[in-house]
Coordinates of C-alpha atoms in Angstrom, one line a residue:
X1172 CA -11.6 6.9 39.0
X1173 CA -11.7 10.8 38.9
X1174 CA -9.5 10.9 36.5
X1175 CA -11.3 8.2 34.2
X1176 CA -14.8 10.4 34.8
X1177 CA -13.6 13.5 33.7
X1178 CA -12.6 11.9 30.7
X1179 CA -15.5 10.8 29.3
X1180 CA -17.3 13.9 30.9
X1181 CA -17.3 15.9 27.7
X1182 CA -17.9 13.6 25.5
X1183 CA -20.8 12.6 26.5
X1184 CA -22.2 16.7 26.7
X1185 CA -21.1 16.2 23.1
X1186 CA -22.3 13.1 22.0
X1187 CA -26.0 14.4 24.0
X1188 CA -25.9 17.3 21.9
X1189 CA -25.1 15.3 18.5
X1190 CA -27.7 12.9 19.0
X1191 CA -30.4 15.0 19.8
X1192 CA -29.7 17.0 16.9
X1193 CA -29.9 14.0 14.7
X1194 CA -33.3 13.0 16.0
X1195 CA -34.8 16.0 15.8
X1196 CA -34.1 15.8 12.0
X1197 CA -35.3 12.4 11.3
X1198 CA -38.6 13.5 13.6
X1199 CA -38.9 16.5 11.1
X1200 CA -38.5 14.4 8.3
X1201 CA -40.5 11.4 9.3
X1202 CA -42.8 13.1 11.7
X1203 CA -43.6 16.2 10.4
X1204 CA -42.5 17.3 7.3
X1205 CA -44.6 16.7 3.5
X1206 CA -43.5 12.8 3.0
X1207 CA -44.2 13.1 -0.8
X1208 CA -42.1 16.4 -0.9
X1209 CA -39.0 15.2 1.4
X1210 CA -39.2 11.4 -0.4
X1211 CA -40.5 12.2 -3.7
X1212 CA -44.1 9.9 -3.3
X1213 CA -45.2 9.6 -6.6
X1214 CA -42.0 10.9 -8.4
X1215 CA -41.9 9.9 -11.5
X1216 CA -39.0 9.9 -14.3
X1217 CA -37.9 8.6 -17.3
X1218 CA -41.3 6.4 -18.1
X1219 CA -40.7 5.1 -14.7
X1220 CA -44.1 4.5 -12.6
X1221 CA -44.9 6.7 -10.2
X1222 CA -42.7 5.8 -7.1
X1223 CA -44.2 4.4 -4.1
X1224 CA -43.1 4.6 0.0
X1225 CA -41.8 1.1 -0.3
X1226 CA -40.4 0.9 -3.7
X1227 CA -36.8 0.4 -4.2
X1228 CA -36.0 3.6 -5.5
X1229 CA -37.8 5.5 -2.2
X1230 CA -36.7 2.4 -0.4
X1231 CA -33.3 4.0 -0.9
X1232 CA -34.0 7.1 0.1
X1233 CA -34.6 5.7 3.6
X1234 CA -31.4 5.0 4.5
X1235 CA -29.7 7.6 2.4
X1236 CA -31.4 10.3 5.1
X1237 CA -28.6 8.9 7.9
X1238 CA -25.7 10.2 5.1
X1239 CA -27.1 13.6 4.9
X1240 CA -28.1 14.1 8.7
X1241 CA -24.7 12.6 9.2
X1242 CA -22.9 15.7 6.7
X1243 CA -24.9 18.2 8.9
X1244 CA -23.1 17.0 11.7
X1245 CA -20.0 17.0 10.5
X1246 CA -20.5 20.6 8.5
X1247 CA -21.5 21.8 12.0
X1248 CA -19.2 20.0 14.6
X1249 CA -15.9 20.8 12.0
X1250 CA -17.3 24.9 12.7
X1251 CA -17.8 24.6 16.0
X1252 CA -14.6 23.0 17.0
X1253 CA -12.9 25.1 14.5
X1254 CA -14.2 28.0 15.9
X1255 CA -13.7 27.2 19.5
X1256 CA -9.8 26.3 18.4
X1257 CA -9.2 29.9 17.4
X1258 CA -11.1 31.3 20.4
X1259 CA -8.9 29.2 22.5
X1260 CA -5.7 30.2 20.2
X1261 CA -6.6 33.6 20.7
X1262 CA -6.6 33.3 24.8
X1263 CA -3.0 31.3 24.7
X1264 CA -4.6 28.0 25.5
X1265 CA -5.5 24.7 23.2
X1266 CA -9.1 23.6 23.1
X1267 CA -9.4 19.6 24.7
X1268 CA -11.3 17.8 21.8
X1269 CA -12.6 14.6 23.0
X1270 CA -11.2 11.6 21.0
X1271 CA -13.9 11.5 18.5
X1272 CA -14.7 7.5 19.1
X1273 CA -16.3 8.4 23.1
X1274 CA -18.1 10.6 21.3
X1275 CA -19.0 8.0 19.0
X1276 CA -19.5 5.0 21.1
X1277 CA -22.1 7.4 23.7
X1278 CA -24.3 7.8 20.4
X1279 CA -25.1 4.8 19.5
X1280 CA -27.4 3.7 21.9
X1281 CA -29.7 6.8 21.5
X1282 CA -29.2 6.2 18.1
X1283 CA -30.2 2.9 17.8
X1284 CA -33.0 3.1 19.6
X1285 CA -34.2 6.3 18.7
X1286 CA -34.3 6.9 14.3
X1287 CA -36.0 3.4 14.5
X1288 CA -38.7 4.4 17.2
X1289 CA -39.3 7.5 15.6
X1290 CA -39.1 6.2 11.9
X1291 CA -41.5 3.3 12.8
X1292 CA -44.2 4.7 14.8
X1293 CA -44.6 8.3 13.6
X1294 CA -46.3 10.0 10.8
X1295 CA -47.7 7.6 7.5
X1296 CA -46.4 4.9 6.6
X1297 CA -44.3 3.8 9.3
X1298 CA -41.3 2.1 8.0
X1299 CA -40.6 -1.6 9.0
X1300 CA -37.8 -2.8 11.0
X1301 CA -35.6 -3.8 8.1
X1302 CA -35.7 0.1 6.9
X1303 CA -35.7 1.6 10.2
X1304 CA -32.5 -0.6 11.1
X1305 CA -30.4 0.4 8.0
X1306 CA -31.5 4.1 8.3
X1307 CA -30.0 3.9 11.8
X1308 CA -27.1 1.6 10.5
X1309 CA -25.8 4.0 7.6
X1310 CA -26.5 7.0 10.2
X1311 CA -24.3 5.5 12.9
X1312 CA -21.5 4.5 10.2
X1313 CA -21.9 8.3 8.8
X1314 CA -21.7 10.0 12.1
X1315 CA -18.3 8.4 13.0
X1316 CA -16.7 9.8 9.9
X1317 CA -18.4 13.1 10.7
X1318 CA -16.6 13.1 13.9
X1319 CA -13.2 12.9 12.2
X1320 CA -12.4 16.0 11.5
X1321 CA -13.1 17.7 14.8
X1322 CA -9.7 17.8 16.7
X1323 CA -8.0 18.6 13.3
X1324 CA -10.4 21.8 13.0
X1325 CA -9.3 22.4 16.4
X1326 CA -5.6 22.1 16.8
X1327 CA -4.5 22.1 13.0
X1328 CA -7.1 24.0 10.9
X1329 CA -4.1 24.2 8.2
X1330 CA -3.6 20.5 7.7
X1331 CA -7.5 19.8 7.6
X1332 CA -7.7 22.6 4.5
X1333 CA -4.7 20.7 2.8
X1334 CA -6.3 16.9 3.8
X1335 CA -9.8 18.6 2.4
X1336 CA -7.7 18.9 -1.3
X1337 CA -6.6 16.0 -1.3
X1338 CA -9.7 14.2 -0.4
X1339 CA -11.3 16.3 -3.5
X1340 CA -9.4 13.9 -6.0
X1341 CA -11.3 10.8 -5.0
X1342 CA -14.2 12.3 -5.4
X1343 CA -14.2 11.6 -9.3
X1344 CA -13.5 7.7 -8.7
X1345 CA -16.1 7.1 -6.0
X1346 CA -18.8 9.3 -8.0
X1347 CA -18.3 8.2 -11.3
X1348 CA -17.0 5.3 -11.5
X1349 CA -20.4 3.8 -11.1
X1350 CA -21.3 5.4 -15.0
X1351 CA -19.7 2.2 -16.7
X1352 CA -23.4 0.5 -15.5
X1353 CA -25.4 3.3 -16.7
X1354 CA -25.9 2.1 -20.0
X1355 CA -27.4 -1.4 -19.2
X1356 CA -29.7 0.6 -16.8
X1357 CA -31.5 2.0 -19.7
X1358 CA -30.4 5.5 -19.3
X1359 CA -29.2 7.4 -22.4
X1360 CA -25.3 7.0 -22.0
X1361 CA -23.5 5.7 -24.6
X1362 CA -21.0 2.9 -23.5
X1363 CA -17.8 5.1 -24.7
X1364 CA -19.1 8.2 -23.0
X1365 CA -19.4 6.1 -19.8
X1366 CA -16.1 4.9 -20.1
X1367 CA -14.7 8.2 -20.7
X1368 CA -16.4 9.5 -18.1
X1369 CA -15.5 6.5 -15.7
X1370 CA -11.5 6.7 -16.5
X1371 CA -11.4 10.2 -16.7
X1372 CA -12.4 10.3 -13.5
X1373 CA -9.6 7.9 -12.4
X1374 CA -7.0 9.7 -13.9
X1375 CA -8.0 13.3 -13.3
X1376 CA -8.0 12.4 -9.5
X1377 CA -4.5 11.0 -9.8
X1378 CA -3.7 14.1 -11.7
X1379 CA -5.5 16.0 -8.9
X1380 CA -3.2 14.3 -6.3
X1381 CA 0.7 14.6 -8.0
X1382 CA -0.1 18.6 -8.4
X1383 CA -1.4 18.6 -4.9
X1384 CA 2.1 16.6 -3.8
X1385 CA 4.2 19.4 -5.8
X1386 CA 2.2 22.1 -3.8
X1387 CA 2.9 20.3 -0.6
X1388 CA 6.3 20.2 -1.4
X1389 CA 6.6 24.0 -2.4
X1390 CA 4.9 25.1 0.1
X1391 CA 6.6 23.2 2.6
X1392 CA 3.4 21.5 3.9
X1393 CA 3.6 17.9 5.2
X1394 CA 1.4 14.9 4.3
X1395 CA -1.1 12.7 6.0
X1396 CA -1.3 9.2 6.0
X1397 CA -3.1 7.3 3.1
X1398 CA -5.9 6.3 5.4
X1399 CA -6.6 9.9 6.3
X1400 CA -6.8 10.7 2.5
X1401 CA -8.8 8.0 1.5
X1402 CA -11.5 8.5 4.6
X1403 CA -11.6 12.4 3.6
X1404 CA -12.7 11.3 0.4
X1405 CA -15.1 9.2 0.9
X1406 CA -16.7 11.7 3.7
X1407 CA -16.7 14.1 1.2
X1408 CA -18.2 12.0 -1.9
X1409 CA -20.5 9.9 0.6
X1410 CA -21.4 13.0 3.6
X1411 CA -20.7 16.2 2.0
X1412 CA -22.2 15.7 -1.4
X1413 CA -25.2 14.5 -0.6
X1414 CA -26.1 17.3 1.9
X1415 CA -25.2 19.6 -1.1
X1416 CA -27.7 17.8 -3.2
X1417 CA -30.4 18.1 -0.4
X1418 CA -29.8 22.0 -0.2
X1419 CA -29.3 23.0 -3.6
X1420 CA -30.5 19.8 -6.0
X1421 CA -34.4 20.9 -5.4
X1422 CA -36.7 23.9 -7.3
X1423 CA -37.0 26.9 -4.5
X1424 CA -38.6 26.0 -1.3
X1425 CA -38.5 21.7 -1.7
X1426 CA -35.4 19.9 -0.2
X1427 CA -36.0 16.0 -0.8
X1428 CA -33.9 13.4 0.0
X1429 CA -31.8 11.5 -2.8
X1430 CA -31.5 8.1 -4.1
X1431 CA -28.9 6.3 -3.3
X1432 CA -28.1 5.5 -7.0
X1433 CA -27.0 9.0 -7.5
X1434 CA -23.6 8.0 -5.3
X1435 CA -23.7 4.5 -4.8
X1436 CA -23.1 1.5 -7.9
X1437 CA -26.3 -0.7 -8.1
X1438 CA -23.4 -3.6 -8.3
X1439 CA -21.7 -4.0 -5.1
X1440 CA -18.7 -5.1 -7.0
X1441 CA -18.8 -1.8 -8.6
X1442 CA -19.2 -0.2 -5.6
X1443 CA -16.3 -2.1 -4.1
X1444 CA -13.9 -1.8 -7.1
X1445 CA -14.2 2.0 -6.5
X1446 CA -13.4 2.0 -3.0
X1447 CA -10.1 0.0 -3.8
X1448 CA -8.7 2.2 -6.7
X1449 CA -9.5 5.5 -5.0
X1450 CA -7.7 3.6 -1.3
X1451 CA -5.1 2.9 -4.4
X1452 CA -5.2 6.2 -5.5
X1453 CA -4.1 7.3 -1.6
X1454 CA -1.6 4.8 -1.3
X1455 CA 0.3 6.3 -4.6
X1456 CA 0.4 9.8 -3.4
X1457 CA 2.3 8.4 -0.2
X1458 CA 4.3 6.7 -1.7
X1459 CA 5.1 9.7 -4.3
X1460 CA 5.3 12.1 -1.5
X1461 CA 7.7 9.8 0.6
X1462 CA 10.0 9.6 -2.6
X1463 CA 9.3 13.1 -3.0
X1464 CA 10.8 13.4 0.7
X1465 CA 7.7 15.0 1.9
X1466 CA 7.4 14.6 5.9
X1467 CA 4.5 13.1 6.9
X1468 CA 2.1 14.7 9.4
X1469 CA 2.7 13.4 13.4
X1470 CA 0.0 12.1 15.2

């Protein structure tokens, strides 16, 4: 029973911490920061009316806050374990990370309960439940790939740099992909230039992954497993990106929160045909590497 205590001790320091964290940032965003600043109220673009706090455009926006709260997490748990790993390294010892599902699972009910209490009762307008619920949804699905990469920060900081590479060359398919429906959106893409830009994308990621394979197998560097590639892309495309857009996408002094258009295809079929080339994309550099004789990682 001890035994069984101590185990979940940590996390749940951990998972305090994390969720705190998070709602703290939705109360600043929902509670107290400018809402036509941080959701764009009255945005307007391309002849488009001036958006409104429960349009589908801002609609989007909504939800898309629990993908960028959930890349500051993982930006800042990946440091800390990282960090703590080569304080640890430097003593002689290892640095316990807790399995990064306990950390996960101890979130969720603070989580759940909290981003739609805060979202739905503070500040003007509240959101409703359906918003409230997917803004907590798409947080608690973005925090446990934020969690990933903590015990590989810690123990195998190496690997985790190499995985990073690789996950770069899905980036292309699960960004742009989602140009081929640009045109009948009314935006000024040609057809052939979305195309180009769509398959491009496809190929230079598979380009992206056969030089990375060659450099794995110069330098001697073993591979992960297809899952592991395919989930480090799509935290980086889905997490990653769109906490760069909220930093740097703004003029000086406004940080907004995207629409989800800007990563996501309007078509979920789209959307889903891009998450199955770029898994297929994975699954070809294993098998490459595997002919290749390249030894995958353990554990």
């Amino acid at each position: 029973m001890s035994t069984n205590r101590q185990r979940w001790r940590r996390p749940l320091l951990e998972a305090a911490l994390i969720s705190l964290f998070i709602l703290v940032v939705y109360y600043y965003w929902f509670g107290v920061a400018n809402r036509y600043a941080i959701f764009l109220y009255g945005h307007t673009a391309d002849g488009i009316p001036p958006a409104q706090p429960f349009d589908a455009i801002t609609s989007s926006r909504y939800w898309m806050t629990g993908l960028v709260v959930a890349g500051m997490v993982m930006a800042l748990y990946t440091l800390v374990n990282w960090l703590g790993g080569r304080l640890a390294a430097r003593r002689g010892r290892s640095m316990a990370v807790p399995d990064w599902w306990r950390v996960w699972a101890l979130c969720v009910v603070p989580l759940a309960a909290g981003i739609p209490a805060i979202t739905m009762n503070v500040n003007t307008p509240t959101l409703p439940l359906s918003a409230a619920a997917a803004s907590a949804t798409v947080a608690l699905a973005g925090l446990a790939l934020a969690l990933l990469p903590g015990r590989w920060a810690a123990e195998r900081p190496g690997d985790l740099v190499w995985l990073a590479l690789d996950g770069v060359a899905l980036i292309p398919t699960l960004l742009l992909l989602r140009a081929v429906e640009l045109p009948g959106r009314g935006l000024s893409v040609s057809p052939t230039a979305a195309w180009t830009i769509a398959i491009g994308g496809v190929i230079g990621g598979a380009v992206w992954l056969a030089i990375m394979s060659v450099l794995r197998r110069w330098g001697d560097q073993k591979t992960p497993d297809a899952l592991a590639i395919f989930l480090a892309g799509v935290a980086q495309s889905y997490l990653l990106m769109p906490l760069a857009h909220h930093l740097t996408a703004g003029p000086p002094g406004l940080r907004y929160i995207t629409v989800s258009t800007n990563f996501f295809a309007t078509n979920p079929w789209l959307q889903l045909l891009a998450f199955a080339i770029a898994a297929g994309l994975a699954l070809g550099a294993t098998w490459f590497r595997r002919r290749a004789s390249i030894v995958p990682v353990a554990g």
